[in-house]
Short mmCIF file of C-alpha atoms in Angstrom, two decimals:
data_model
loop_
_atom_site.label_atom_id
_atom_site.label_comp_id
_atom_site.label_asym_id
_atom_site.label_seq_id
_atom_site.Cartn_x
_atom_site.Cartn_y
_atom_site.Cartn_z
CA MET E 159 -34.51 13.17 -42.99
CA PHE E 160 -31.18 13.88 -41.35
CA SER E 161 -27.71 12.50 -41.85
CA PRO E 162 -25.74 10.77 -39.05
CA VAL E 163 -24.77 12.17 -35.65
CA GLY E 164 -23.65 15.78 -35.66
CA ALA E 165 -24.28 16.07 -39.38
CA GLN E 166 -26.70 18.03 -41.50
CA THR E 167 -28.67 17.68 -44.64
CA SER E 168 -29.95 20.12 -47.21
CA VAL E 169 -33.70 20.50 -47.05
CA PRO E 170 -35.67 20.27 -50.30
CA PRO E 171 -38.00 23.12 -51.18
CA SER E 172 -41.45 23.15 -49.65
CA ASN E 173 -44.26 21.66 -51.68
CA SER E 174 -46.08 24.97 -51.33
CA SER E 175 -46.19 27.17 -54.41
CA VAL E 176 -45.73 30.28 -52.28
CA PRO E 177 -42.05 31.15 -51.65
CA GLY E 178 -41.00 30.65 -48.08
CA ILE E 179 -44.18 28.88 -46.95
CA GLY E 180 -43.55 25.43 -45.54
CA LEU E 181 -45.46 22.91 -43.47
CA ALA E 182 -45.78 23.54 -39.75
CA ALA E 183 -45.37 20.77 -37.21
CA PRO E 184 -48.53 18.87 -36.24
CA MET E 185 -50.36 20.37 -33.29
CA ASN E 186 -49.54 17.49 -30.93
CA GLU E 187 -45.86 17.86 -31.82
CA ARG E 188 -46.08 21.61 -31.36
CA ALA E 189 -47.55 21.15 -27.89
CA ARG E 190 -44.70 18.80 -26.95
CA LEU E 191 -42.09 21.26 -28.18
CA GLU E 192 -43.73 24.21 -26.46
CA SER E 193 -43.85 22.38 -23.14
CA SER E 194 -40.12 21.68 -23.43
CA GLY E 195 -39.45 25.40 -23.61
CA ALA E 196 -40.25 26.07 -19.94
CA GLY E 197 -43.32 28.10 -20.86
CA ILE E 198 -41.65 30.35 -23.43
CA CYS E 199 -44.17 29.38 -26.09
CA ALA E 200 -46.65 27.50 -23.90
CA THR E 201 -49.49 29.97 -24.30
CA ALA E 202 -48.56 31.26 -27.71
CA ARG E 203 -51.47 32.46 -29.79
CA CYS E 204 -51.16 29.63 -32.29
CA GLY E 205 -54.87 29.25 -33.00
CA ARG E 206 -55.27 32.41 -35.03
CA GLY E 207 -54.24 30.82 -38.29
CA MET E 208 -52.86 32.47 -41.38
CA ALA E 209 -55.17 35.48 -41.08
CA ALA E 210 -53.17 36.63 -38.09
CA LEU E 211 -49.98 36.95 -40.08
CA VAL E 212 -50.44 40.51 -41.23
CA ALA E 213 -48.69 43.79 -40.65
CA VAL E 214 -50.56 46.61 -38.97
CA VAL E 215 -49.26 50.07 -39.79
CA TRP E 216 -50.87 51.56 -36.69
CA GLY E 217 -54.49 50.96 -37.44
CA THR E 218 -54.15 50.24 -41.16
CA LEU E 219 -53.94 46.67 -42.42
CA ALA E 220 -51.13 46.13 -44.88
CA SER E 221 -51.10 43.59 -47.69
CA ASN E 222 -49.66 40.14 -46.96
CA ARG E 223 -48.04 39.81 -50.38
CA SER E 224 -44.32 40.01 -51.05
CA LEU E 225 -43.29 43.60 -51.62
CA PRO E 226 -40.15 45.09 -53.18
CA ALA E 227 -39.17 46.94 -50.02
CA GLN E 228 -36.55 49.63 -50.25
CA THR E 229 -33.46 49.40 -48.11
CA VAL E 230 -33.49 51.75 -45.12
CA ALA E 231 -30.25 53.53 -44.35
CA VAL E 232 -28.95 52.68 -40.88
CA PRO E 233 -26.62 55.48 -39.76
CA ASP E 234 -27.88 55.26 -36.18
CA ALA E 235 -27.58 51.50 -35.73
CA VAL E 236 -26.50 50.29 -32.29
CA GLN E 237 -23.09 48.86 -33.08
CA ALA E 238 -20.36 47.57 -30.77
CA ASP E 239 -16.93 49.13 -30.97
CA ALA E 240 -13.82 48.63 -28.85
CA HIS E 241 -15.41 50.51 -25.95
CA THR E 242 -19.09 49.56 -26.16
CA TRP E 243 -21.48 46.61 -26.21
CA PRO E 244 -24.70 48.58 -26.68
CA VAL E 245 -27.20 45.84 -27.51
CA PHE E 246 -27.83 42.13 -27.02
CA ARG E 247 -25.37 40.25 -29.29
CA GLY E 248 -23.42 43.45 -29.94
CA ASN E 249 -24.91 44.69 -33.21
CA PRO E 250 -28.18 44.84 -35.19
CA GLN E 251 -27.31 41.65 -37.07
CA GLN E 252 -26.85 39.90 -33.70
CA THR E 253 -23.65 38.12 -34.65
CA GLY E 254 -22.20 38.10 -31.13
CA VAL E 255 -18.72 39.13 -32.30
CA ALA E 256 -16.85 41.66 -30.16
CA VAL E 257 -14.58 44.36 -31.53
CA ALA E 258 -12.82 44.66 -28.19
CA SER E 259 -10.11 42.19 -27.26
CA LEU E 260 -9.69 40.58 -23.85
CA PRO E 261 -6.50 39.73 -21.95
CA ASP E 262 -5.27 36.15 -22.24
CA LYS E 263 -5.66 35.70 -18.52
CA LEU E 264 -8.94 36.97 -17.13
CA GLU E 265 -9.34 37.84 -13.47
CA VAL E 266 -12.31 39.06 -11.47
CA VAL E 267 -11.96 42.85 -11.33
CA TRP E 268 -15.14 43.47 -9.34
CA THR E 269 -18.51 42.00 -8.43
CA PHE E 270 -21.87 43.55 -7.64
CA ASP E 271 -24.65 41.74 -5.78
CA ALA E 272 -28.22 42.52 -6.80
CA PRO E 273 -31.09 41.43 -4.53
CA ASP E 274 -32.71 39.01 -6.98
CA VAL E 275 -32.22 36.76 -10.00
CA ILE E 276 -30.48 38.16 -13.08
CA VAL E 277 -31.05 36.65 -16.52
CA SER E 278 -30.60 39.94 -18.38
CA THR E 279 -27.45 40.30 -20.47
CA ALA E 280 -25.64 43.57 -19.75
CA ALA E 281 -25.11 46.47 -22.12
CA ILE E 282 -21.94 48.57 -21.88
CA ALA E 283 -21.49 52.15 -23.06
CA ARG E 284 -19.62 55.27 -21.93
CA GLY E 285 -17.95 53.46 -19.07
CA THR E 286 -21.23 52.20 -17.63
CA VAL E 287 -22.73 48.72 -17.31
CA TYR E 288 -26.52 48.50 -17.57
CA VAL E 289 -28.24 45.33 -16.38
CA GLY E 290 -31.79 44.33 -15.47
CA CYS E 291 -32.89 42.30 -12.45
CA ASP E 292 -35.93 40.32 -11.33
CA ASP E 293 -36.38 42.84 -8.51
CA ALA E 294 -37.95 45.12 -11.17
CA HIS E 295 -34.95 47.45 -11.38
CA LEU E 296 -32.40 48.44 -13.98
CA TYR E 297 -28.94 49.00 -12.51
CA ALA E 298 -26.25 51.32 -13.87
CA LEU E 299 -22.78 50.37 -12.61
CA ASP E 300 -19.39 51.93 -13.16
CA LEU E 301 -17.43 49.71 -15.55
CA ARG E 302 -14.14 50.34 -13.75
CA SER E 303 -15.24 49.87 -10.15
CA GLY E 304 -18.67 48.22 -10.18
CA LYS E 305 -20.07 50.95 -7.98
CA PRO E 306 -23.73 51.81 -8.61
CA LYS E 307 -24.37 55.06 -10.45
CA TRP E 308 -28.17 54.89 -10.33
CA THR E 309 -31.12 52.49 -10.31
CA PHE E 310 -34.44 52.75 -12.12
CA ALA E 311 -37.65 51.12 -10.90
CA ALA E 312 -39.59 49.39 -13.68
CA SER E 313 -43.11 47.96 -13.53
CA GLU E 314 -42.09 44.32 -13.09
CA SER E 315 -39.02 42.09 -13.50
CA VAL E 316 -36.44 43.17 -16.08
CA ARG E 317 -35.33 40.05 -17.95
CA ALA E 318 -34.82 41.75 -21.29
CA SER E 319 -31.31 42.89 -22.08
CA PRO E 320 -31.05 46.70 -22.22
CA THR E 321 -29.99 48.67 -25.28
CA VAL E 322 -28.04 51.93 -25.26
CA TYR E 323 -29.02 54.31 -28.06
CA ARG E 324 -27.54 57.80 -28.05
CA ASP E 325 -28.31 59.15 -24.55
CA LEU E 326 -31.06 56.61 -23.82
CA VAL E 327 -31.27 53.14 -22.33
CA LEU E 328 -34.17 51.14 -23.80
CA PHE E 329 -35.56 47.97 -22.21
CA GLY E 330 -38.76 46.02 -21.66
CA ASP E 331 -40.17 44.49 -18.49
CA GLY E 332 -42.46 41.74 -17.29
CA ALA E 333 -45.51 44.01 -17.39
CA GLY E 334 -45.08 44.52 -21.13
CA VAL E 335 -43.76 48.07 -20.80
CA VAL E 336 -40.82 49.41 -22.80
CA HIS E 337 -38.94 52.09 -20.88
CA ALA E 338 -36.59 54.75 -22.19
CA VAL E 339 -34.43 56.26 -19.46
CA GLY E 340 -31.57 58.72 -19.55
CA ALA E 341 -28.24 56.94 -19.73
CA GLU E 342 -26.52 59.42 -17.42
CA ARG E 343 -29.05 59.84 -14.61
CA GLY E 344 -31.68 57.14 -15.09
CA ASP E 345 -34.53 59.62 -15.51
CA SER E 346 -37.65 58.40 -17.32
CA ARG E 347 -38.02 59.79 -20.86
CA TRP E 348 -40.94 57.79 -22.24
CA THR E 349 -42.79 54.47 -21.94
CA PHE E 350 -44.73 52.27 -24.33
CA LYS E 351 -47.17 49.55 -23.23
CA THR E 352 -47.76 46.20 -24.93
CA ASP E 353 -50.11 43.41 -23.88
CA GLY E 354 -47.50 40.81 -23.01
CA GLU E 355 -44.25 40.27 -21.14
CA ILE E 356 -41.15 41.53 -22.94
CA ILE E 357 -38.05 39.33 -22.96
CA SER E 358 -36.85 40.54 -26.36
CA SER E 359 -34.27 43.29 -26.42
CA VAL E 360 -34.87 46.47 -28.36
CA ASN E 361 -32.85 46.54 -31.58
CA VAL E 362 -32.19 49.95 -33.11
CA ALA E 363 -31.27 50.79 -36.70
CA GLY E 364 -32.21 53.61 -39.04
CA GLU E 365 -33.95 55.55 -36.25
CA ARG E 366 -36.27 52.63 -35.67
CA ALA E 367 -36.49 50.60 -32.46
CA VAL E 368 -37.74 47.05 -33.04
CA PHE E 369 -38.66 44.41 -30.46
CA GLY E 370 -40.99 41.49 -29.82
CA SER E 371 -43.57 40.87 -27.11
CA TYR E 372 -45.34 37.89 -25.62
CA ASP E 373 -48.57 39.40 -27.00
CA GLY E 374 -47.47 38.05 -30.39
CA PHE E 375 -46.52 41.34 -32.01
CA ILE E 376 -43.27 42.73 -33.37
CA TYR E 377 -43.26 46.46 -32.68
CA CYS E 378 -41.39 49.36 -34.23
CA LEU E 379 -41.11 52.68 -32.38
CA ASN E 380 -39.30 55.94 -32.86
CA PRO E 381 -36.51 55.52 -30.27
CA ALA E 382 -36.30 59.25 -29.58
CA ASP E 383 -39.85 59.64 -28.29
CA GLY E 384 -41.50 56.19 -28.25
CA ARG E 385 -43.94 57.08 -31.00
CA PRO E 386 -45.33 53.90 -32.63
CA LEU E 387 -44.43 53.47 -36.30
CA TRP E 388 -45.80 50.02 -37.08
CA LYS E 389 -46.51 46.60 -35.63
CA PHE E 390 -46.67 43.13 -37.14
CA GLU E 391 -48.77 40.34 -35.70
CA THR E 392 -47.48 36.77 -35.60
CA ALA E 393 -49.37 33.72 -34.39
CA GLY E 394 -47.30 33.21 -31.25
CA ARG E 395 -45.13 34.80 -28.60
CA VAL E 396 -41.97 36.56 -29.72
CA HIS E 397 -39.24 35.67 -27.23
CA GLY E 398 -36.07 36.41 -29.17
CA THR E 399 -34.77 39.75 -30.37
CA PRO E 400 -35.42 40.63 -34.02
CA ALA E 401 -32.29 41.11 -36.12
CA VAL E 402 -31.93 44.00 -38.56
CA ALA E 403 -29.94 43.75 -41.79
CA ASP E 404 -30.13 45.49 -45.17
CA GLY E 405 -33.30 47.35 -44.27
CA ARG E 406 -35.04 44.18 -43.17
CA VAL E 407 -36.29 42.91 -39.82
CA ILE E 408 -35.59 39.18 -39.44
CA ALA E 409 -37.34 37.50 -36.53
CA ALA E 410 -38.11 33.99 -35.31
CA GLY E 411 -40.79 33.14 -32.78
CA CYS E 412 -43.34 30.72 -31.42
CA ASP E 413 -45.39 30.50 -34.62
CA GLU E 414 -42.70 28.31 -36.25
CA TYR E 415 -41.72 30.86 -38.90
CA LEU E 416 -38.78 33.10 -39.63
CA HIS E 417 -40.35 36.39 -40.71
CA VAL E 418 -38.70 38.95 -42.98
CA LEU E 419 -40.26 42.41 -42.74
CA ASP E 420 -39.58 45.80 -44.27
CA LEU E 421 -37.90 47.91 -41.60
CA ALA E 422 -39.47 51.06 -43.07
CA ASP E 423 -43.13 50.09 -42.69
CA GLY E 424 -43.35 46.57 -41.25
CA LYS E 425 -44.83 45.02 -44.36
CA PRO E 426 -44.13 41.27 -44.66
CA LEU E 427 -41.72 40.37 -47.43
CA SER E 428 -41.43 36.63 -46.87
CA LYS E 429 -41.49 33.91 -44.25
CA VAL E 430 -39.78 30.56 -43.98
CA SER E 431 -41.07 27.57 -42.05
CA MET E 432 -38.76 26.41 -39.28
CA ALA E 433 -41.01 23.38 -38.57
CA SER E 434 -40.76 24.18 -34.86
CA VAL E 435 -41.14 27.00 -32.38
CA SER E 436 -38.08 29.05 -31.48
CA GLY E 437 -37.00 30.96 -28.39
CA ALA E 438 -33.66 32.03 -29.86
CA SER E 439 -32.71 35.23 -31.64
CA ALA E 440 -31.70 34.93 -35.28
CA ALA E 441 -28.13 35.90 -36.17
CA VAL E 442 -27.64 37.29 -39.67
CA SER E 443 -24.51 37.25 -41.81
CA GLY E 444 -24.94 38.23 -45.44
CA ALA E 445 -27.83 36.33 -46.98
CA ARG E 446 -27.92 33.74 -44.19
CA ALA E 447 -29.83 33.74 -40.93
CA PHE E 448 -28.97 31.18 -38.26
CA VAL E 449 -31.44 30.18 -35.56
CA GLY E 450 -32.02 27.32 -33.13
CA THR E 451 -35.40 25.75 -32.39
CA MET E 452 -37.13 23.77 -29.68
CA GLY E 453 -37.43 20.98 -32.21
CA ASN E 454 -33.79 20.11 -31.58
CA THR E 455 -32.52 21.75 -34.75
CA VAL E 456 -30.35 24.66 -35.81
CA LEU E 457 -31.20 26.11 -39.20
CA GLY E 458 -29.19 27.96 -41.81
CA ILE E 459 -31.78 29.96 -43.74
CA ASP E 460 -31.22 31.95 -46.90
CA TRP E 461 -33.56 34.77 -45.95
CA LYS E 462 -33.19 36.57 -49.27
CA SER E 463 -34.42 33.61 -51.32
CA SER E 464 -36.77 32.31 -48.58
CA ARG E 465 -35.40 28.80 -48.29
CA VAL E 466 -33.82 26.58 -45.66
CA ALA E 467 -30.26 25.92 -46.85
CA TRP E 468 -29.38 23.32 -44.19
CA VAL E 469 -30.57 21.76 -40.96
CA PHE E 470 -28.32 20.58 -38.14
CA LYS E 471 -29.58 17.95 -35.73
CA ASP E 472 -27.78 15.57 -33.41
CA GLU E 473 -29.63 12.31 -33.98
CA GLU E 474 -28.34 10.80 -30.73
CA ARG E 475 -29.46 13.62 -28.43
CA GLU E 476 -32.94 15.20 -28.48
CA PHE E 477 -32.54 18.60 -26.85
CA PRO E 478 -33.73 22.11 -27.82
CA PHE E 479 -31.36 24.86 -28.88
CA MET E 480 -32.27 28.07 -27.02
CA SER E 481 -28.87 29.72 -27.40
CA SER E 482 -28.47 32.48 -30.00
CA SER E 483 -25.55 31.88 -32.33
CA ALA E 484 -22.29 33.78 -32.63
CA VAL E 485 -21.38 34.01 -36.30
CA THR E 486 -18.05 34.64 -38.00
CA ASP E 487 -17.06 34.13 -41.63
CA ARG E 488 -16.03 30.57 -40.81
CA GLN E 489 -18.20 29.44 -37.91
CA VAL E 490 -21.66 29.40 -36.37
CA ILE E 491 -21.23 28.82 -32.63
CA PHE E 492 -24.04 28.07 -30.16
CA GLY E 493 -24.95 26.13 -27.03
CA GLY E 494 -27.62 23.52 -26.37
CA ARG E 495 -29.59 21.95 -23.60
CA ASP E 496 -27.56 18.80 -24.26
CA LYS E 497 -24.67 20.57 -22.43
CA PHE E 498 -22.57 21.03 -25.59
CA VAL E 499 -21.17 24.11 -27.28
CA ARG E 500 -20.84 23.53 -31.01
CA ALA E 501 -19.29 25.18 -34.05
CA LEU E 502 -20.71 24.57 -37.52
CA ASP E 503 -19.62 25.55 -40.99
CA PRO E 504 -21.94 28.43 -41.99
CA GLY E 505 -22.10 27.33 -45.61
CA SER E 506 -22.99 23.68 -45.11
CA GLY E 507 -23.99 23.21 -41.46
CA ARG E 508 -21.25 20.60 -41.01
CA GLN E 509 -20.10 20.25 -37.40
CA LEU E 510 -16.54 21.50 -36.93
CA TRP E 511 -16.16 20.82 -33.21
CA ARG E 512 -18.09 20.45 -30.00
CA PHE E 513 -17.19 21.07 -26.37
CA GLU E 514 -19.00 19.46 -23.47
CA THR E 515 -19.88 21.35 -20.30
CA LYS E 516 -21.58 19.88 -17.23
CA GLY E 517 -24.87 21.73 -17.59
CA ARG E 518 -27.28 22.96 -20.22
CA VAL E 519 -26.10 25.93 -22.27
CA GLU E 520 -28.90 28.40 -22.93
CA THR E 521 -26.62 31.42 -22.85
CA SER E 522 -25.30 32.85 -26.10
CA PRO E 523 -21.57 32.76 -26.86
CA VAL E 524 -19.44 35.77 -27.75
CA VAL E 525 -16.38 35.62 -30.00
CA ALA E 526 -13.52 37.96 -29.10
CA GLY E 527 -9.93 37.79 -30.32
CA GLY E 528 -10.00 34.20 -31.55
CA ARG E 529 -11.71 32.88 -28.44
CA VAL E 530 -15.27 31.86 -27.63
CA TYR E 531 -16.65 33.02 -24.29
CA VAL E 532 -19.70 31.15 -23.07
CA ALA E 533 -21.39 30.33 -19.77
CA SER E 534 -23.20 27.16 -18.72
CA TYR E 535 -25.82 26.17 -16.19
CA ASP E 536 -22.99 24.25 -14.50
CA GLY E 537 -21.85 27.58 -13.02
CA ASN E 538 -18.76 27.97 -15.20
CA VAL E 539 -17.73 30.62 -17.67
CA TYR E 540 -15.52 29.10 -20.36
CA ALA E 541 -13.03 30.50 -22.84
CA LEU E 542 -12.51 28.17 -25.79
CA ASP E 543 -10.08 28.34 -28.66
CA ALA E 544 -12.37 29.25 -31.55
CA ALA E 545 -10.46 27.20 -34.11
CA ALA E 546 -10.57 23.88 -32.25
CA GLY E 547 -13.05 24.26 -29.39
CA ARG E 548 -10.34 23.52 -26.82
CA GLU E 549 -10.79 24.94 -23.32
CA VAL E 550 -8.19 27.57 -22.47
CA TRP E 551 -9.75 29.14 -19.36
CA ARG E 552 -12.66 28.75 -17.03
CA PHE E 553 -14.13 30.43 -13.98
CA GLU E 554 -16.38 28.66 -11.50
CA SER E 555 -19.01 30.97 -10.02
CA GLY E 556 -20.99 28.55 -7.87
CA SER E 557 -24.27 29.63 -9.48
CA SER E 558 -25.98 28.91 -12.78
CA PHE E 559 -25.91 31.26 -15.76
CA SER E 560 -28.79 32.36 -17.97
CA ALA E 561 -27.28 35.71 -18.96
CA SER E 562 -24.71 35.96 -21.74
CA PRO E 563 -21.36 37.79 -21.84
CA ALA E 564 -20.97 41.43 -22.85
CA VAL E 565 -17.49 42.48 -23.99
CA ALA E 566 -16.12 46.02 -24.20
CA ASP E 567 -13.06 48.06 -23.26
CA GLY E 568 -10.96 45.02 -22.37
CA ARG E 569 -13.57 43.68 -19.96
CA MET E 570 -16.23 40.99 -19.95
CA VAL E 571 -19.38 41.38 -17.87
CA ILE E 572 -21.77 38.54 -17.08
CA SER E 573 -24.32 37.86 -14.33
CA THR E 574 -25.44 34.74 -12.47
CA GLU E 575 -28.93 33.66 -11.54
CA ASP E 576 -28.19 34.38 -7.88
CA GLY E 577 -27.88 38.07 -8.78
CA ARG E 578 -24.12 38.53 -8.85
CA VAL E 579 -22.63 40.64 -11.63
CA TYR E 580 -19.03 39.72 -12.52
CA CYS E 581 -16.59 41.92 -14.36
CA PHE E 582 -13.51 40.15 -15.74
CA GLY E 583 -10.37 41.76 -17.09
CA ALA E 584 -6.75 42.43 -16.20
CA ARG E 585 -6.06 43.74 -12.73
#
């Protein structure tokens, strides 16, 4: 039951006696939702049942009971600062909030044309832009000039957003291979093979690299050498990037659950029913995780107490939410296939404002200096006033966007589906 248009309602606890276990959507409803996701969850391994939801500590089955996991220190977390955007959404919690500020008036500083489609969101570190392409290459471009520094040939298309960790760039490809290459020269350091396409980015915290695969597993590797530490099997594809907060891995996927795992060993701590599959990445702020679903909802989940705090749904428009949220103390901001960008109150899920574009919004917004930067399938990049959702700037590219902005060092980098990389800043 939902309240009127653009509103939300608190969800009562599940009738299950096990914390965090709710009722999944009926199979015919699941099939409808999966088909709406353009194949993201269409062949998810949903038939495995509850027995599949176990952690595997490389060959050893772990218990599926709740465990009092210890918090893992995260001194080596990939974290944006004024000069870097090292990982998808900027930090391990995936809040999409930039430390760097941008000039009030953005201009195109340079462009770079790749030979194929780009849906990969760029990473920025040490004056270099790293971006993947459907031509099976990772490109390293100079942040100031856009000139190529090097390219690296992967196994298949690179749709995952790269991550910069120390002197490495980590990314997955369409063949299910995670690559680690040298950030300076693009030399191969190590590879790790999964059994499914990788769209998820690699998230790094506490000397652990975590990512999802279309083979249904969440993996954890040692980022220095690619050595496997643990893996956790879900009952569906994992499209989004797992978040990391307080020594926990928090991940949504195509099995309709938000999973909370121990970062140290991958043991499951809890799970919360989302009542729908999800292709978005969860954003975590404090005890709340925020995630959109293909069931036309955005959820505010208290991941520490394993309950859904609120559900947002526009009763007049039935469209999935594929965009990953940007989260500040006062707002949860995301796009939808209904062409709107919305801001909700993080405590209640109440809609604060909405802004209409002319195309679906599957990209993920970034908040920088009181403005929201977001791209739409209508070919525009928008800057909105974060307080009111009012448009203050736009740029028309002439091509659709699936990649999201990356912000660092006074510049914003974003790519179009026709393969053009744009860098915006002050000339």
